[in-house]
Coordinates of N, CA, C and O in Angstrom, one line a residue:
X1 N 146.4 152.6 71.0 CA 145.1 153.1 70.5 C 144.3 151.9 70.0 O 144.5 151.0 69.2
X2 N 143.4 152.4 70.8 CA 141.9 151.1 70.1 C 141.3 151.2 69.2 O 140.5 152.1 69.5
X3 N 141.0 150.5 67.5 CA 140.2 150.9 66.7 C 139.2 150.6 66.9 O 139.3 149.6 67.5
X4 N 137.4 151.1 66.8 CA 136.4 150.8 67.3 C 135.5 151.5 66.1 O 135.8 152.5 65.5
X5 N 134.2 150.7 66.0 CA 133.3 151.1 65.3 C 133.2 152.5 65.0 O 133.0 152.9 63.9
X6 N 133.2 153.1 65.6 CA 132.9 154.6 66.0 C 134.0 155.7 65.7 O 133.7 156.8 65.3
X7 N 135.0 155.2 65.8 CA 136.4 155.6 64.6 C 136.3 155.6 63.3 O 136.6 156.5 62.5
X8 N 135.8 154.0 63.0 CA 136.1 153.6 61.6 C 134.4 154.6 60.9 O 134.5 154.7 59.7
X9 N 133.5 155.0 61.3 CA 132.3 155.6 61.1 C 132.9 157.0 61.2 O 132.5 157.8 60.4
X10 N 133.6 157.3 61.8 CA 134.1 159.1 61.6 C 134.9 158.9 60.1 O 134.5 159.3 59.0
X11 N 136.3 157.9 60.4 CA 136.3 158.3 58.9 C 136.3 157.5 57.9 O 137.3 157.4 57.1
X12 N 135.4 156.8 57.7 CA 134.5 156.6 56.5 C 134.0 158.0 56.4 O 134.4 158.4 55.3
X13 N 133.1 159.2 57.2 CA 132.5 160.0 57.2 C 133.6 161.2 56.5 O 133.4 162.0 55.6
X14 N 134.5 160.9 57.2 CA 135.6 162.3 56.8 C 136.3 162.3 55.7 O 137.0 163.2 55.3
X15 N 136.2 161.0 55.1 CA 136.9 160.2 53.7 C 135.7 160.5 52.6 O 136.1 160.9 51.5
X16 N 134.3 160.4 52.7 CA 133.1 160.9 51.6 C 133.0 162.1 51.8 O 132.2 162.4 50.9
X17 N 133.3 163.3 52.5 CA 133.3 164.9 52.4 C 134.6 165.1 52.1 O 135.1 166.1 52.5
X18 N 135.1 164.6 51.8 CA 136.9 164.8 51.2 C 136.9 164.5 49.9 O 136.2 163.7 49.3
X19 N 138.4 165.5 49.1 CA 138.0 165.4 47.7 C 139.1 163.7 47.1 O 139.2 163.1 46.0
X20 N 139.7 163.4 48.4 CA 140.6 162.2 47.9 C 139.8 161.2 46.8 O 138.9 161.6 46.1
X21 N 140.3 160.0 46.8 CA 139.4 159.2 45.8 C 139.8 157.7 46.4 O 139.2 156.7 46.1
X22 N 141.0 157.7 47.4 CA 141.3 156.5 48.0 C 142.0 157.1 49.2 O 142.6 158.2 49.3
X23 N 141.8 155.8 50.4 CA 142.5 156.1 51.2 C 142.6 154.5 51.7 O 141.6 153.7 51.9
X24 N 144.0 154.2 51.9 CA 144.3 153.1 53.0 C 145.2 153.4 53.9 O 146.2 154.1 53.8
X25 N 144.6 152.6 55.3 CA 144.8 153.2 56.7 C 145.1 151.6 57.1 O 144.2 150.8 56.9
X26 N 146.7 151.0 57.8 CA 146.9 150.4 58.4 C 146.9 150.4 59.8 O 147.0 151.5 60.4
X27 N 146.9 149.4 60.5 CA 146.8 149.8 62.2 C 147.5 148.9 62.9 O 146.8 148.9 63.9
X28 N 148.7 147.8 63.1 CA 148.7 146.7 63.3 C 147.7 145.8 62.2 O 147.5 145.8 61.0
X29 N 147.4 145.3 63.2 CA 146.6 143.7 61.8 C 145.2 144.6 61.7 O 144.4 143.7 61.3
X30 N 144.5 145.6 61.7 CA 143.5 146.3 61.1 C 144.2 146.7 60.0 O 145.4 146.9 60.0
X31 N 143.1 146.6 58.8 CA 143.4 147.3 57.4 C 141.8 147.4 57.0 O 140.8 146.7 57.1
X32 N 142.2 148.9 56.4 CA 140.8 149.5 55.9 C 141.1 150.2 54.6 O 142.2 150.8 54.5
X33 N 140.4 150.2 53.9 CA 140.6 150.8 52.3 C 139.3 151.3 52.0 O 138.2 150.8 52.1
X34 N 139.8 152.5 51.4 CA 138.6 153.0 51.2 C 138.4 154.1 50.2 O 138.8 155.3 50.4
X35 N 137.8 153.6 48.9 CA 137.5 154.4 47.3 C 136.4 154.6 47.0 O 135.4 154.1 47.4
X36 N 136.8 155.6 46.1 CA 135.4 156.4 45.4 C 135.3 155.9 44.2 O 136.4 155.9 43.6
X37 N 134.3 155.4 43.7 CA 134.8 155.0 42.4 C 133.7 155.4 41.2 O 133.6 155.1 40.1
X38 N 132.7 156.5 42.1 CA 131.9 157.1 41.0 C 131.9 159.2 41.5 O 132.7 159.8 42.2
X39 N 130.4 159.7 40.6 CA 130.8 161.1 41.1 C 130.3 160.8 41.9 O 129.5 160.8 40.9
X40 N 129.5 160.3 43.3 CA 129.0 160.3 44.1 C 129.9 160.2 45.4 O 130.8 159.4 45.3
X41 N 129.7 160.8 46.6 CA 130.9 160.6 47.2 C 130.7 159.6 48.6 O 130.4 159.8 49.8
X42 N 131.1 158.3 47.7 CA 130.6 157.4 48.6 C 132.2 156.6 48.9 O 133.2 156.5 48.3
X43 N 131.6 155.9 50.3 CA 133.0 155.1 50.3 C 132.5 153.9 50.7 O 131.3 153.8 50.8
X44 N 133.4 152.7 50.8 CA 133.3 151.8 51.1 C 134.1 150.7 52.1 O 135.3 150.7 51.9
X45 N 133.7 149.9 53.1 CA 134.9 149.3 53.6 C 135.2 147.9 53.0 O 134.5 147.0 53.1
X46 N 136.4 147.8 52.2 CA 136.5 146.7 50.9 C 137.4 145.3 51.7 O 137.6 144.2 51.2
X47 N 138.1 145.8 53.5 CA 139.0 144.7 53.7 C 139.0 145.4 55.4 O 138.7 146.5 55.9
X48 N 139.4 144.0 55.9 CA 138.9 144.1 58.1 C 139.9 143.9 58.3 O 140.6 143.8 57.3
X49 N 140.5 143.7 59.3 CA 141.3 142.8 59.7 C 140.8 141.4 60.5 O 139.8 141.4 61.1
X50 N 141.3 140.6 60.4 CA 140.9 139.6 61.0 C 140.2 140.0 62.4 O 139.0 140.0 62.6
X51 N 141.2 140.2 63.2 CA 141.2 140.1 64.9 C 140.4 141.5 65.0 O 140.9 142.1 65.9
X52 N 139.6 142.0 64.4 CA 138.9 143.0 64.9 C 137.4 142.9 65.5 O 136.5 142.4 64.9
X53 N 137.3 143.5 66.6 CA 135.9 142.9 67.0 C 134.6 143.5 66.8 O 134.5 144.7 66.6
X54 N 133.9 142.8 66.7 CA 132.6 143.3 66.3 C 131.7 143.9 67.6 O 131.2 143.3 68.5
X55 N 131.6 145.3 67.3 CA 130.6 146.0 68.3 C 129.7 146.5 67.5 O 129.7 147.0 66.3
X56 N 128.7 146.4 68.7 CA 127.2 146.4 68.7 C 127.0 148.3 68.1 O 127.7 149.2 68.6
X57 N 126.1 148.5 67.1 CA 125.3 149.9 66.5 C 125.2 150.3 67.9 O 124.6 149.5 68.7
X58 N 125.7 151.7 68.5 CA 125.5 152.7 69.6 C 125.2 154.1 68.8 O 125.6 154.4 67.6
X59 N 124.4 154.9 69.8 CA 124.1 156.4 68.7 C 125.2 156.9 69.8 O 125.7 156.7 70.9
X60 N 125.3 157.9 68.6 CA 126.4 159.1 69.4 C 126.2 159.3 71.0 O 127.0 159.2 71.9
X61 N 124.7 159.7 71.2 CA 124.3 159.9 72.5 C 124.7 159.2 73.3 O 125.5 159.8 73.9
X62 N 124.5 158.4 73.6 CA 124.9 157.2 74.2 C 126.5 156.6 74.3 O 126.6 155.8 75.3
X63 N 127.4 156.7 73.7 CA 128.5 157.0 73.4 C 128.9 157.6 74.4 O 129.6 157.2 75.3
X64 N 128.3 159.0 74.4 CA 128.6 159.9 74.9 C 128.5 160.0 76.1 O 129.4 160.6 76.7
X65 N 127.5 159.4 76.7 CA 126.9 159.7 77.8 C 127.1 158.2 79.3 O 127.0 158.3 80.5
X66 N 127.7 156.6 77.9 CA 127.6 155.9 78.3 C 126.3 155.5 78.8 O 126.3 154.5 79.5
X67 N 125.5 155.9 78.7 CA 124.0 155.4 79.0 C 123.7 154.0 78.4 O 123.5 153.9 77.2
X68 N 123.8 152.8 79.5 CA 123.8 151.7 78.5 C 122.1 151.3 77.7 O 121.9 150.6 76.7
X69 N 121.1 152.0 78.4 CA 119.4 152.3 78.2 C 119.5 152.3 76.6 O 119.0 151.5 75.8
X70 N 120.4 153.4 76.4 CA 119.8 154.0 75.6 C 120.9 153.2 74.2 O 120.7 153.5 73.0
X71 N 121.9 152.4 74.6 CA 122.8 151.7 73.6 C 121.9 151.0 72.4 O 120.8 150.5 72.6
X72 N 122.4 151.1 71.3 CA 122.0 149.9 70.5 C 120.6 150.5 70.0 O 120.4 150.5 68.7
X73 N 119.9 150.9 70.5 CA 118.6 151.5 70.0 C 118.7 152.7 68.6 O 119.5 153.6 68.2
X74 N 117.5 152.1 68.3 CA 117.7 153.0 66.9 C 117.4 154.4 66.8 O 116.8 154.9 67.8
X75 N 117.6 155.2 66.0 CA 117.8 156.6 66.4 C 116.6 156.9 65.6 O 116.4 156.0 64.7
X76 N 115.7 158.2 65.5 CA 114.5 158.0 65.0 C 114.7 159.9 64.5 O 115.7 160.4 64.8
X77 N 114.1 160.3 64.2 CA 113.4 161.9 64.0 C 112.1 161.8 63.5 O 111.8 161.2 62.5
X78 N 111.3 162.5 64.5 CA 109.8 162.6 63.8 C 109.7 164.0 63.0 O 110.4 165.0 63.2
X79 N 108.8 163.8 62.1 CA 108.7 164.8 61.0 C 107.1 165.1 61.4 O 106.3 164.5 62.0
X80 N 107.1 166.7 60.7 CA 106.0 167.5 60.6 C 104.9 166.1 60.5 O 104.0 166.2 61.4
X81 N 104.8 165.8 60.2 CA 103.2 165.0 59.3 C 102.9 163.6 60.5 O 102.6 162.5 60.2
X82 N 103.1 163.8 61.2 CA 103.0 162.7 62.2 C 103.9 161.1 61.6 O 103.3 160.1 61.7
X83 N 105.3 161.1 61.1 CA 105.9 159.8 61.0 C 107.3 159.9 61.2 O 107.7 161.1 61.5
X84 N 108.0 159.1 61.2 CA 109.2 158.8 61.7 C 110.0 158.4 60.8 O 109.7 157.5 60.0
X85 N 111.3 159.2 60.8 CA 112.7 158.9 59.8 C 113.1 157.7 60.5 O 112.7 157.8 61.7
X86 N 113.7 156.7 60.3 CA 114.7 155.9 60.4 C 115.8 156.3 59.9 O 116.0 156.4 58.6
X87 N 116.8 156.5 60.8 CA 118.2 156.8 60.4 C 118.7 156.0 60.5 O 118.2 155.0 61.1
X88 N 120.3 155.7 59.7 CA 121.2 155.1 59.6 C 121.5 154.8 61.1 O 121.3 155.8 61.8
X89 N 122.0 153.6 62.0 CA 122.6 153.5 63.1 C 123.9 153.6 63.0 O 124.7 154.1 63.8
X90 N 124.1 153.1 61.4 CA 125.9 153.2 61.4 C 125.8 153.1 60.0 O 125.1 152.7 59.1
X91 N 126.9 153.6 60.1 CA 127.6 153.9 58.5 C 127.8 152.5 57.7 O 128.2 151.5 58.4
X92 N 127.6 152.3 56.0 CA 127.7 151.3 55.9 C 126.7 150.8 54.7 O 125.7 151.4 54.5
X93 N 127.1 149.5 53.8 CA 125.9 149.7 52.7 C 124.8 148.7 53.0 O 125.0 147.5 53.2
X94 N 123.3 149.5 52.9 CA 122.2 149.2 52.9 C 121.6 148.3 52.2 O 121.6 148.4 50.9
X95 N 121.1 147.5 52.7 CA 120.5 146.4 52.0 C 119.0 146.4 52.2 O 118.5 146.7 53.3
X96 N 118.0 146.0 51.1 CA 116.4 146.2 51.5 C 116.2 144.3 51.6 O 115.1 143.8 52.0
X97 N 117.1 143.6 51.3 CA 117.0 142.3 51.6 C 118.0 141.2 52.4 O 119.1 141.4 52.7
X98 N 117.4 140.2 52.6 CA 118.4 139.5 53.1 C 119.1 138.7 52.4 O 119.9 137.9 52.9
X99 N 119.0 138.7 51.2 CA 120.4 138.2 50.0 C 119.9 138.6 48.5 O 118.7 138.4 48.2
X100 N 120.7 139.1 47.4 CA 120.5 139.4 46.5 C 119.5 138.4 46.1 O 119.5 137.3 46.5
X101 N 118.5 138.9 45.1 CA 117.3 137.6 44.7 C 116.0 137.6 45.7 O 115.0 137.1 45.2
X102 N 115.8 138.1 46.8 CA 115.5 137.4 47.7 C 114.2 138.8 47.8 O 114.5 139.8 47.1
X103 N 113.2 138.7 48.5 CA 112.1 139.6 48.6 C 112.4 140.8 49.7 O 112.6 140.5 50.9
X104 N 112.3 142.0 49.1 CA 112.6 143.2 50.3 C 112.2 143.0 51.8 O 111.5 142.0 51.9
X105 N 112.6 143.6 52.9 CA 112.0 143.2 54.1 C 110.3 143.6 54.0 O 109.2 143.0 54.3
X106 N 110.6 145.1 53.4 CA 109.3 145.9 53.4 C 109.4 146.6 52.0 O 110.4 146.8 51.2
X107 N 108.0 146.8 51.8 CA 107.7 147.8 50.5 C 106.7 149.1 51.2 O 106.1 149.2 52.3
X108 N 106.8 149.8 50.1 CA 106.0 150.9 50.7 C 104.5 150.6 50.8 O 104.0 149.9 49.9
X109 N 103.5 151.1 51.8 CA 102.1 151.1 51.6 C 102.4 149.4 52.8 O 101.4 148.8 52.9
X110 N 103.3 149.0 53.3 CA 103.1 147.7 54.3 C 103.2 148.1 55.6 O 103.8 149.1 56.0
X111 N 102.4 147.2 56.5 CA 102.2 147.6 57.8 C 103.6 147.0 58.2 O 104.2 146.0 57.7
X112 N 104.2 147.7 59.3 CA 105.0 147.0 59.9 C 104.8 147.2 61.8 O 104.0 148.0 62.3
X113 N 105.7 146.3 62.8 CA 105.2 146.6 64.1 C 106.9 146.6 64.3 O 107.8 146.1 63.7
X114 N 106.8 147.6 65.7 CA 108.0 147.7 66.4 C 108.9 146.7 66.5 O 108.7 145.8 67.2
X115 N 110.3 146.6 65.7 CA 111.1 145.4 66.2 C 111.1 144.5 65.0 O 111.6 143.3 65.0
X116 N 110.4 145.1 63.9 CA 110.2 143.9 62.5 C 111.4 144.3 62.1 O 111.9 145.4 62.5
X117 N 112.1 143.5 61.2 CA 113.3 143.8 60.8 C 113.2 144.4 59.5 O 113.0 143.6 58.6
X118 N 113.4 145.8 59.0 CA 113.4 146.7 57.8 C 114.4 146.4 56.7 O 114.0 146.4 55.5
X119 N 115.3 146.2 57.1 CA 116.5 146.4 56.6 C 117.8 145.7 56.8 O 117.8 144.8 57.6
X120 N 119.1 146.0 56.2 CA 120.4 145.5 56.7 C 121.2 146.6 56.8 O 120.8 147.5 56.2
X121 N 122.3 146.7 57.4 CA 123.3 147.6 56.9 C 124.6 146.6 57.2 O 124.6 145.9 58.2
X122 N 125.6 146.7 56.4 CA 126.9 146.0 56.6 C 127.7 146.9 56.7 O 127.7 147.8 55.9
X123 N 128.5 146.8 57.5 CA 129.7 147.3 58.3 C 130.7 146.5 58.6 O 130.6 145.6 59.4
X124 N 131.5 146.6 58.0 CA 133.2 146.0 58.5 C 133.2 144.4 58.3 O 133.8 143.6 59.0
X125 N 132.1 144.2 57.1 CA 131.4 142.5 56.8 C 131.0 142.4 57.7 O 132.0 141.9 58.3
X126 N 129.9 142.7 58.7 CA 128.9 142.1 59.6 C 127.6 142.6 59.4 O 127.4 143.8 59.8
X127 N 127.0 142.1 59.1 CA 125.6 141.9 59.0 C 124.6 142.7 59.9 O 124.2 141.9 60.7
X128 N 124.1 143.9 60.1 CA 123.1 144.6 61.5 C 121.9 145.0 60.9 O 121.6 145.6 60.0
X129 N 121.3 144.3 61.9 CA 119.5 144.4 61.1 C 119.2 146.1 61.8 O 119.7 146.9 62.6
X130 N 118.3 145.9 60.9 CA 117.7 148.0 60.8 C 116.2 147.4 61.2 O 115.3 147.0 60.5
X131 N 116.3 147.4 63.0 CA 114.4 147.3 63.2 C 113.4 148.7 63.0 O 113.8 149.9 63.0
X132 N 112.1 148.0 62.8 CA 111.4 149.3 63.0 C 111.4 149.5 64.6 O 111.4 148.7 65.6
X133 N 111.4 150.9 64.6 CA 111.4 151.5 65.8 C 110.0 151.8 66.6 O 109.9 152.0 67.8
X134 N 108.8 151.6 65.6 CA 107.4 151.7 66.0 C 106.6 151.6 64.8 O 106.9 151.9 63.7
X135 N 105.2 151.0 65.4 CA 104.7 150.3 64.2 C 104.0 151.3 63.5 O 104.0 152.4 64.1
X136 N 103.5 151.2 62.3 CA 103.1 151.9 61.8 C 103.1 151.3 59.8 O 102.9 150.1 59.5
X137 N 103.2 152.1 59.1 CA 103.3 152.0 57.8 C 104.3 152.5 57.0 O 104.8 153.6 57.3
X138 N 104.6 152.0 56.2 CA 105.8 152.6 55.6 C 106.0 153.1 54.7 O 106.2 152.4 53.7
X139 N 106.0 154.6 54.5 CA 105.7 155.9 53.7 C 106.4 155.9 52.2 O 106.1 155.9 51.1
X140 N 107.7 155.7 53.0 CA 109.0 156.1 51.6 C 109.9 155.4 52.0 O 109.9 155.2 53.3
X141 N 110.7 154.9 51.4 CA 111.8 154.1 51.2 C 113.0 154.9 50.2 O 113.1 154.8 49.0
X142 N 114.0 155.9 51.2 CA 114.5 156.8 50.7 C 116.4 156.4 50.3 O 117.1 157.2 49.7
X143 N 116.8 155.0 50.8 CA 118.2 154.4 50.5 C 117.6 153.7 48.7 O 116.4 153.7 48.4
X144 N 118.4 153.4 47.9 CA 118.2 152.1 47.2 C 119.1 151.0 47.6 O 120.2 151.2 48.1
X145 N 118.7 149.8 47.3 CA 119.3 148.4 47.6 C 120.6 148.7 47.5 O 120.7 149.5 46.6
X146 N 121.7 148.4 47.9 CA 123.3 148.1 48.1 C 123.9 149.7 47.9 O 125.0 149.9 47.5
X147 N 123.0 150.7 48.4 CA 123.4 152.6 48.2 C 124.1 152.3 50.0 O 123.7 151.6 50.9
X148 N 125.3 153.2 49.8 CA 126.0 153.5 50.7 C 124.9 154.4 51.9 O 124.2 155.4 51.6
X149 N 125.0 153.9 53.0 CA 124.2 155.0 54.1 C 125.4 155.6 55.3 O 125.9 154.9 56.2
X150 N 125.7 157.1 55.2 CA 126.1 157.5 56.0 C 125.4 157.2 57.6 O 124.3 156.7 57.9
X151 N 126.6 157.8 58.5 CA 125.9 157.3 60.2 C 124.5 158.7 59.9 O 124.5 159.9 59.5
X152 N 123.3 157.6 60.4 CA 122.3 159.0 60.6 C 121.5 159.4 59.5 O 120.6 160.2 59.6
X153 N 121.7 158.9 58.5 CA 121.4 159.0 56.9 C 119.7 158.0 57.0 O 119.5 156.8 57.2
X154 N 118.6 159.3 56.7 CA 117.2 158.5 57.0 C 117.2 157.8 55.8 O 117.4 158.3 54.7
X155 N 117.0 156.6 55.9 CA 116.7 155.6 55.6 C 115.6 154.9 54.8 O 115.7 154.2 53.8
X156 N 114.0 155.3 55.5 CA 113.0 155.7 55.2 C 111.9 156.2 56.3 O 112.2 156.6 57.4
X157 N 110.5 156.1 55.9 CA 109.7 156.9 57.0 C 108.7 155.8 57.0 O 108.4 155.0 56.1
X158 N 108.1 156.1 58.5 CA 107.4 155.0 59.0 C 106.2 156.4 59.5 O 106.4 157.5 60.1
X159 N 105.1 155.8 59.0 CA 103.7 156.9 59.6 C 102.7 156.1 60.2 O 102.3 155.0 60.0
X160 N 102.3 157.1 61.1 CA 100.9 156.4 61.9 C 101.5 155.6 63.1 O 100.8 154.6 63.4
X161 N 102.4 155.8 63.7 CA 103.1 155.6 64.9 C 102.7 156.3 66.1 O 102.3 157.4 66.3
X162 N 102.8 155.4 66.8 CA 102.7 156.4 68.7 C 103.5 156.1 69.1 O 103.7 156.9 70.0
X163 N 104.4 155.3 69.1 CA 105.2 154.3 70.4 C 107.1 154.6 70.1 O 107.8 153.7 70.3
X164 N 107.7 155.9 69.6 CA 109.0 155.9 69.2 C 109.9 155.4 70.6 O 111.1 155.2 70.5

């Protein structure tokens, strides 16, 4: 059995709707640990294994379908009022900068264009930029800085878009 992003994102997923408070899971040279350590039911990935490889954010869809088009692209929902959620691509904690100290990607009330980089999310210690998906402006900023984001978990909203 192969461990793969998309494993370790179910259960991270199935470990925060669970009442445990820790869980570690060895695999050969994979090791994953993973606690709660407030009431909120968040988890975290605290240890990798070395030799584990780094694959690229895929949405379920595509997964699914193997559609390589549609791999890698960010997953979007448009809402009543003409703007766009940004979802989580993958599970994992959110960052609004590129290093503590340092100035958000975006704040609210800023223009941004397709492909600007919003965000971070870290996963399994690797670094995945959160682009915007289409330009527009940026409504709400609904994660806070280093808040755990489930897979799919909107992120924030981008309005005044045509191009998802």
């Amino acid at each position: 059995m192969e461990i793969d992003v998309q494993m370790i994102e179910h259960l991270i997923d199935c470990f925060s709707r669970s009442e445990a408070t820790q869980m570690d899971l060895k695999w050969e040279a994979f090791k994953l640990k993973l606690s709660k350590n407030s009431p909120q039911k968040t988890a975290a990935v605290t240890e990798q294994a070395v030799s584990a490889p780094a694959a690229p954010a895929v949405s379920q869809e595509a997964a699914k379908t193997g559609d390589p088009a549609s791999a890698g692209e960010l997953k979007t929902t448009e809402t009543r009022d003409d703007s766009t959620d940004v979802l989580a691509p993958l599970a994992g904690i959110f960052y609004r900068a590129s290093a503590p100290g340092e100035e958000p990607y975006v704040q609210v009330g800023q223009s941004v264009k397709k492909g600007d980089v919003i965000g971070l999310i870290e996963a399994m210690k690797i670094m995945n930029e959160v682009p915007a998906p289409c330009d527009g402006v940026v409504q709400e900023i609904l994660l806070e800085d280093s808040e755990f984001a489930q897979y799919e978990t909107v992120l924030m909203r981008i309005g005044g878009k045509q191009d998802v």
